[in-house]
Coordinates of C-alpha atoms in Angstrom, one line a residue:
Chain A
X155 CA 5.9 -5.8 -28.5
X156 CA 5.1 -3.8 -25.5
X157 CA 1.8 -5.1 -24.2
X158 CA 0.0 -2.9 -21.7
X159 CA -2.8 -3.5 -19.2
X160 CA -5.9 -1.3 -19.5
X161 CA -4.5 0.6 -16.6
X162 CA -1.4 1.5 -18.6
X163 CA 0.9 -0.7 -16.6
X164 CA 3.4 -2.6 -18.7
X165 CA 2.6 -6.3 -19.0
X166 CA 5.5 -8.5 -17.9
X167 CA 5.1 -12.0 -19.0
X168 CA 7.2 -13.6 -16.3
X169 CA 9.7 -12.3 -13.8
X170 CA 12.0 -15.2 -14.4
X171 CA 12.9 -14.5 -18.0
X172 CA 15.6 -17.2 -18.4
X173 CA 13.3 -20.0 -17.1
X174 CA 10.5 -18.5 -19.2
X175 CA 12.4 -18.6 -22.5
X176 CA 13.5 -22.2 -22.0
X177 CA 9.9 -23.3 -21.4
X178 CA 8.6 -21.3 -24.4
X179 CA 11.0 -23.0 -26.7
X180 CA 9.8 -26.4 -25.5
X181 CA 6.1 -25.8 -26.0
X182 CA 4.4 -22.6 -27.0
X183 CA 1.5 -23.0 -24.6
X184 CA 0.2 -20.5 -22.1
X185 CA -0.4 -23.2 -19.6
X186 CA 3.3 -23.9 -19.3
X187 CA 4.2 -20.3 -18.9
X188 CA 2.9 -20.0 -15.4
X189 CA 0.5 -17.2 -16.4
X190 CA -2.3 -16.4 -14.0
X191 CA -5.9 -16.4 -15.2
X192 CA -6.1 -12.7 -14.7
X193 CA -3.1 -11.9 -16.8
X194 CA -4.5 -14.1 -19.6
X195 CA -7.9 -12.4 -19.5
X196 CA -6.3 -8.9 -19.4
X197 CA -4.2 -9.8 -22.4
X198 CA -7.3 -11.2 -24.2
X199 CA -9.2 -8.0 -23.5
X200 CA -6.3 -5.9 -24.8
X201 CA -6.5 -8.1 -28.0
X202 CA -10.2 -7.6 -28.3
X203 CA -9.8 -3.9 -27.9
X204 CA -7.2 -3.5 -30.5
X205 CA -9.1 -5.8 -32.9
X206 CA -12.3 -3.8 -32.2
X207 CA -14.2 -6.9 -31.1
X208 CA -15.5 -5.7 -27.7
X209 CA -14.7 -3.2 -25.0
X210 CA -14.0 -4.9 -21.7
X211 CA -11.9 -3.6 -18.8
X212 CA -10.9 -5.0 -15.5
X213 CA -12.3 -2.8 -12.7
X214 CA -9.8 -1.3 -10.4
X215 CA -9.5 -3.1 -7.0
X216 CA -11.6 -1.1 -4.5
X217 CA -9.3 0.5 -1.9
X218 CA -10.2 2.5 1.1
X219 CA -7.8 5.4 1.4
X220 CA -7.2 6.5 5.0
X221 CA -4.3 8.9 4.9
X222 CA -2.9 11.0 2.0
X223 CA 0.1 13.3 1.7
X224 CA -0.9 16.3 -0.4
X225 CA 2.3 18.2 0.3
X226 CA 4.2 16.5 -2.5
X227 CA 4.2 18.4 -5.8
X228 CA 4.5 15.7 -8.4
X229 CA 1.9 13.2 -7.2
X230 CA -0.3 12.7 -4.2
X231 CA 1.0 9.9 -2.1
X232 CA -1.3 7.6 -0.3
X233 CA 0.2 6.6 3.1
X234 CA -2.4 4.3 4.5
X235 CA -5.0 2.4 2.7
X236 CA -6.8 -1.0 2.8
X237 CA -8.3 -3.4 0.3
X238 CA -12.0 -3.7 0.3
X239 CA -14.1 -6.7 -0.4
X240 CA -15.4 -6.3 -3.9
X241 CA -19.2 -6.1 -4.2
X242 CA -19.3 -6.4 -8.0
X243 CA -17.4 -8.6 -10.5
X244 CA -13.9 -8.1 -11.9
X245 CA -14.7 -7.4 -15.5
X246 CA -17.3 -5.4 -17.3
X247 CA -17.9 -3.9 -20.7
X248 CA -19.9 -3.8 -23.9
X249 CA -20.3 -6.4 -26.7
X250 CA -22.8 -6.0 -29.5
X251 CA -24.5 -3.3 -27.4
X252 CA -25.1 -5.7 -24.5
X253 CA -23.6 -5.3 -21.1
X254 CA -21.0 -7.9 -20.1
X255 CA -20.2 -8.6 -16.5
X256 CA -17.9 -11.4 -15.3
X257 CA -15.4 -12.7 -12.8
X258 CA -12.2 -14.7 -13.0
X259 CA -11.5 -17.5 -10.5
X260 CA -8.7 -19.9 -10.0
X261 CA -8.4 -23.1 -7.9
X262 CA -5.9 -25.8 -7.3
X263 CA -8.8 -28.2 -6.6
X264 CA -9.3 -31.0 -9.0
X265 CA -12.8 -32.2 -8.3
X266 CA -14.8 -29.1 -7.5
X267 CA -14.7 -25.3 -7.2
X268 CA -15.2 -24.0 -3.6
X269 CA -18.0 -21.5 -3.3
X270 CA -16.1 -19.7 -0.6
X271 CA -14.3 -17.9 -3.4
X272 CA -17.4 -15.8 -4.0
X273 CA -18.9 -13.1 -1.7
X274 CA -22.6 -12.7 -1.0
X275 CA -22.5 -9.2 -2.7
X276 CA -21.1 -10.7 -5.8
X277 CA -23.8 -13.2 -6.1
X278 CA -26.4 -10.5 -5.5
X279 CA -24.8 -8.4 -8.3
X280 CA -24.9 -11.4 -10.6
X281 CA -28.6 -11.9 -10.0
X282 CA -29.3 -8.2 -10.7
X283 CA -27.2 -8.1 -13.9
X284 CA -29.0 -11.2 -15.2
X285 CA -32.4 -9.8 -14.3
X286 CA -31.7 -6.6 -16.2
X287 CA -30.7 -8.5 -19.3
X288 CA -26.9 -8.3 -19.0
X289 CA -24.6 -11.2 -19.9
X290 CA -23.1 -12.6 -16.7
X291 CA -20.8 -15.5 -16.0
X292 CA -17.5 -16.5 -14.5
X293 CA -14.4 -18.0 -16.0
X294 CA -12.8 -20.7 -13.9
X295 CA -9.3 -22.0 -14.1
X296 CA -8.7 -25.4 -12.6
X297 CA -4.9 -25.0 -12.5
X298 CA -4.0 -28.6 -11.6
X299 CA -6.2 -29.9 -14.3
X300 CA -5.1 -27.1 -16.7
X301 CA -8.7 -26.6 -17.7
X302 CA -10.7 -23.4 -18.2
X303 CA -14.4 -23.2 -18.2
X304 CA -17.0 -20.4 -18.7
X305 CA -20.1 -21.0 -16.5
X306 CA -23.2 -18.9 -16.7
X307 CA -24.1 -17.0 -13.5
X308 CA -27.3 -18.8 -13.1
X309 CA -25.6 -22.1 -12.3
X310 CA -23.3 -20.3 -9.8
X311 CA -26.3 -18.6 -8.1
X312 CA -28.2 -21.9 -7.9
X313 CA -25.3 -23.6 -6.1
X314 CA -24.8 -20.6 -3.9
X315 CA -28.4 -20.7 -2.7
X316 CA -28.5 -24.5 -2.3
X317 CA -25.6 -24.2 0.3
X318 CA -28.0 -22.8 2.9
X319 CA -30.4 -25.6 2.2
X320 CA -27.9 -28.2 3.2
X321 CA -26.4 -28.3 -0.3
X322 CA -22.7 -28.7 -1.3
X323 CA -20.2 -26.0 -0.5
X324 CA -18.6 -26.3 -3.9
X325 CA -19.5 -26.8 -7.6
X326 CA -18.5 -30.3 -8.8
X327 CA -16.2 -30.5 -11.8
X328 CA -19.0 -32.6 -13.5
X329 CA -21.2 -29.5 -13.5
X330 CA -18.5 -27.6 -15.4
X331 CA -18.3 -30.5 -17.9
X332 CA -22.0 -30.7 -18.3
X333 CA -23.3 -27.1 -18.0
X334 CA -20.1 -25.1 -18.6
X335 CA -18.1 -24.4 -21.8
X336 CA -14.5 -25.3 -21.9
X337 CA -12.1 -22.7 -23.3
X338 CA -8.9 -24.0 -24.7
X339 CA -6.0 -21.7 -24.0
X340 CA -4.8 -20.2 -27.2
X341 CA -2.2 -17.7 -28.4
X342 CA -4.1 -14.5 -29.3
X343 CA -6.4 -14.2 -27.5
X344 CA -5.2 -16.5 -24.8
X345 CA -8.8 -16.9 -23.6
X346 CA -11.2 -16.5 -26.4
X347 CA -14.3 -16.1 -24.2
X348 CA -16.2 -14.0 -26.8
X349 CA -16.5 -17.1 -28.9
X350 CA -18.5 -18.8 -26.1
X351 CA -20.4 -15.6 -25.4
X352 CA -21.5 -15.6 -29.1
X353 CA -22.6 -19.1 -28.9
X354 CA -24.5 -18.8 -25.6
X355 CA -26.1 -15.4 -25.6
X356 CA -26.6 -14.3 -29.3
Chain B
X91 CA -32.1 5.2 6.8
X92 CA -28.5 4.0 6.4
X93 CA -27.5 4.8 2.8
X94 CA -24.4 3.1 1.6
X95 CA -22.2 3.6 -1.4
X96 CA -21.7 0.7 -3.8
X97 CA -18.3 0.2 -2.1
X98 CA -20.1 -0.4 1.2
X99 CA -19.0 2.9 2.7
X100 CA -21.7 4.7 4.7
X101 CA -23.1 7.8 2.9
X102 CA -22.8 10.9 5.1
X103 CA -25.1 13.6 3.8
X104 CA -23.1 16.5 5.3
X105 CA -20.4 16.8 7.9
X106 CA -22.0 19.9 9.3
X107 CA -25.2 18.5 10.6
X108 CA -26.6 21.5 12.4
X109 CA -26.2 23.8 9.3
X110 CA -27.6 21.0 7.2
X111 CA -30.8 20.6 9.2
X112 CA -31.5 24.4 9.1
X113 CA -31.2 24.5 5.4
X114 CA -33.3 21.4 4.8
X115 CA -36.1 23.0 6.9
X116 CA -36.0 26.1 4.8
X117 CA -36.1 24.4 1.4
X118 CA -36.0 20.7 0.6
X119 CA -33.8 21.1 -2.4
X120 CA -30.5 19.2 -3.0
X121 CA -29.0 22.3 -4.6
X122 CA -29.0 24.1 -1.3
X123 CA -27.4 21.2 0.6
X124 CA -24.0 21.7 -1.0
X125 CA -24.0 18.1 -2.3
X126 CA -21.4 17.2 -4.8
X127 CA -22.5 15.7 -8.2
X128 CA -20.8 12.4 -7.4
X129 CA -22.7 12.1 -4.1
X130 CA -26.0 12.8 -5.9
X131 CA -25.3 10.3 -8.6
X132 CA -24.2 7.6 -6.1
X133 CA -27.4 8.2 -4.2
X134 CA -29.5 8.0 -7.4
X135 CA -27.7 4.7 -8.3
X136 CA -28.5 3.3 -4.9
X137 CA -32.1 4.3 -5.4
X138 CA -32.2 2.7 -8.9
X139 CA -30.7 -0.5 -7.4
X140 CA -33.2 -0.8 -4.6
X141 CA -36.1 0.0 -6.9
X142 CA -34.8 -2.5 -9.4
X143 CA -34.6 0.0 -12.2
X144 CA -31.0 -0.5 -13.4
X145 CA -27.7 -1.7 -12.0
X146 CA -25.1 1.0 -12.2
X147 CA -22.0 1.3 -10.0
X148 CA -19.2 3.8 -9.7
X149 CA -15.9 2.2 -10.6
X150 CA -13.2 2.3 -7.9
X151 CA -10.6 4.9 -8.4
X152 CA -7.5 3.3 -10.0
X153 CA -4.6 3.2 -7.6
X154 CA -1.1 1.9 -8.1
X155 CA 0.0 0.1 -5.0
X156 CA 3.8 0.4 -4.4
X157 CA 4.3 -1.0 -0.9
X158 CA 2.1 -3.3 1.2
X159 CA 2.5 -4.6 4.7
X160 CA 1.4 -8.3 4.9
X161 CA 2.5 -8.8 8.5
X162 CA -0.7 -7.5 10.0
X163 CA -3.2 -10.2 10.8
X164 CA -6.5 -8.4 10.5
X165 CA -6.1 -6.6 7.1
X166 CA -3.3 -6.0 4.7
X167 CA -2.1 -2.4 5.0
X168 CA -1.1 -0.4 1.9
X169 CA 1.8 1.8 2.9
X170 CA 2.5 3.6 -0.4
X171 CA 0.2 4.1 -3.3
X172 CA -0.6 6.7 -6.0
X173 CA -3.7 7.7 -7.9
X174 CA -3.7 6.8 -11.6
X175 CA -5.3 8.8 -14.4
X176 CA -8.5 7.0 -15.2
X177 CA -8.7 5.5 -18.7
X178 CA -12.4 4.8 -18.7
X179 CA -15.4 6.6 -17.3
X180 CA -16.6 6.8 -13.7
X181 CA -19.9 4.9 -14.0
X182 CA -21.0 1.7 -15.8
X183 CA -23.8 -0.8 -15.6
X184 CA -26.7 -2.4 -17.3
X185 CA -30.2 -1.0 -18.2
X186 CA -32.7 -2.9 -20.3
X187 CA -29.8 -5.2 -21.2
X188 CA -27.8 -2.4 -22.7
X189 CA -24.4 -1.3 -21.5
X190 CA -24.4 2.1 -19.8
X191 CA -21.1 4.1 -19.5
X192 CA -20.9 7.6 -18.3
X193 CA -18.9 10.2 -16.4
X194 CA -19.8 13.0 -14.0
X195 CA -18.2 16.4 -14.3
X196 CA -18.5 19.6 -12.3
X197 CA -17.5 23.2 -13.1
X198 CA -17.8 26.6 -11.5
X199 CA -17.7 28.2 -15.0
X200 CA -20.9 29.9 -16.2
X201 CA -20.4 30.1 -19.9
X202 CA -18.8 26.9 -20.9
X203 CA -17.3 23.5 -19.8
X204 CA -13.5 23.3 -20.2
X205 CA -12.4 20.2 -22.1
X206 CA -9.3 19.9 -20.0
X207 CA -11.5 18.0 -17.5
X208 CA -11.4 15.0 -19.9
X209 CA -8.4 12.8 -20.7
X210 CA -7.5 11.5 -24.1
X211 CA -8.0 7.9 -22.9
X212 CA -11.5 8.7 -21.7
X213 CA -12.5 10.2 -25.1
X214 CA -11.1 7.1 -26.8
X215 CA -13.1 4.9 -24.4
X216 CA -16.3 6.9 -25.3
X217 CA -15.7 6.4 -29.0
X218 CA -15.3 2.6 -28.5
X219 CA -18.3 2.3 -26.3
X220 CA -20.5 4.2 -28.8
X221 CA -19.1 2.1 -31.7
X222 CA -20.0 -1.1 -29.9
X223 CA -23.6 0.0 -29.3
X224 CA -23.3 1.1 -25.7
X225 CA -25.0 4.1 -24.2
X226 CA -22.4 6.7 -23.4
X227 CA -22.7 10.2 -22.1
X228 CA -21.6 12.6 -19.4
X229 CA -23.5 14.4 -16.7
X230 CA -22.3 18.0 -16.2
X231 CA -23.0 20.1 -13.2
X232 CA -22.6 23.9 -13.7
X233 CA -22.5 24.7 -10.0
X234 CA -22.7 28.4 -10.2
X235 CA -25.7 28.2 -12.5
X236 CA -27.1 25.3 -10.5
X237 CA -27.9 23.5 -13.7
X238 CA -27.3 19.9 -14.6
X239 CA -27.2 18.5 -18.1
X240 CA -26.8 15.1 -19.7
X241 CA -24.9 15.4 -23.0
X242 CA -24.3 12.5 -25.4
X243 CA -20.7 11.4 -25.8
X244 CA -20.8 12.2 -29.6
X245 CA -21.0 15.9 -28.9
X246 CA -18.1 15.7 -26.4
X247 CA -16.0 13.7 -28.9
X248 CA -16.8 16.2 -31.6
X249 CA -15.6 19.2 -29.5
X250 CA -12.6 17.3 -28.3
X251 CA -11.5 16.6 -31.8
X252 CA -12.1 20.1 -33.0
X253 CA -9.7 21.4 -30.4
X254 CA -6.7 20.2 -32.4
X255 CA -8.1 21.9 -35.6
X256 CA -8.1 25.3 -33.9
X257 CA -11.5 24.8 -32.3
X258 CA -12.5 26.0 -28.8
X259 CA -11.0 24.5 -25.7
X260 CA -14.4 24.3 -24.1
X261 CA -18.1 23.4 -24.8
X262 CA -20.3 26.5 -24.7
X263 CA -23.3 26.5 -22.4
X264 CA -25.4 27.1 -25.5
X265 CA -24.5 23.6 -26.7
X266 CA -25.8 22.1 -23.5
X267 CA -29.0 24.1 -23.9
X268 CA -29.4 23.0 -27.5
X269 CA -28.1 19.5 -27.7
X270 CA -28.0 18.5 -24.0
X271 CA -30.9 17.5 -21.8
X272 CA -31.3 19.4 -18.5
X273 CA -31.9 17.3 -15.4
X274 CA -33.7 19.0 -12.6
X275 CA -32.5 18.0 -9.2
X276 CA -35.1 16.0 -7.4
X277 CA -35.5 14.2 -4.1
X278 CA -35.4 10.5 -4.9
X279 CA -33.6 10.0 -7.1
X280 CA -31.6 13.3 -6.9
X281 CA -30.6 13.0 -10.5
X282 CA -33.1 11.0 -12.5
X283 CA -30.8 10.4 -15.5
X284 CA -32.6 7.2 -16.5
X285 CA -35.6 9.3 -17.5
X286 CA -33.4 11.0 -20.1
X287 CA -31.7 7.7 -21.1
X288 CA -35.2 6.3 -21.8
X289 CA -36.0 9.3 -24.0
X290 CA -32.8 9.4 -25.9
X291 CA -31.8 5.8 -26.4
X292 CA -34.9 3.6 -26.3

């Protein structure tokens, strides 16, 4: 089956196909396939879209275009551009008429998630979305532990703010166990976050 | 006041400042300042954000990055990239907990709006958002007529589908007068679309 990202790009499961196939035969688990969190969420969103469950897309990465070549007939070529720091979150969409807004984060840490992975603007965005009644959270992938958690934005905002009052610079794994919701990696969808959203917000 | 776009870029009202000032003195109307619809909507969204009315951002333009130079220390330079055809709409966000999704379109036409300004994927996206209870519409700027209308996605979808059944390839201005809602250009916000959203969807 030809799976495509929302941007129309073909989804390639793994560049190293031979290695890939061997592993898949051993154990049909996403965690062993070396998939990145973003890929798994994109695939899940594609599944939700085709199953008519919700409409969630990854926002394009913000890029500042500096120089463009308009002389080409077929397509305008961008010759110089730079990545911007995102001021919102990666994913947004609609579920049961509510606005969904969330981010996806990965870490190799085993004991906590470093807050340096967030930007001030993203935290402000989370606060605003929550205030206006949107559903806002982040999905965290502790790669070494092979554990995925959904954590409501409120907890993230709380830890972010405590930093400047001499608080920790990271969210301990215990907080994810206590206040977060673990998502077991599945087949389709890989990351069934809507199940948690249903439980937490409806 | 330093107004910034959601992407952090400074908002420059008009490159030709001298001409700009002269016109502003004559008549404090946006329509005479040669502002593009997108600029006016971005400015309005910024206003809504600071006034804590709603959280709406323009999505970054989707770009396919082909070649990147990682050797530079300061910032990664993109050397080759291309614009993609958008598969969703330009703007999205949250208002009174509901998901908002809309596009902004301009035309020099006086009698109708050409449907060729939309893409198949955008229409499909509109259908999905409506189906899942999101608020979905487009804001049309008839530049020659100096008129702005908000038109619900349902009407756009209807005209799009009728095309293939031998229907018109454009939406007549009469439809905007009858089924749309005119938005008078104001000062702050320039385009007070939330007023119409309140009237139509709440």
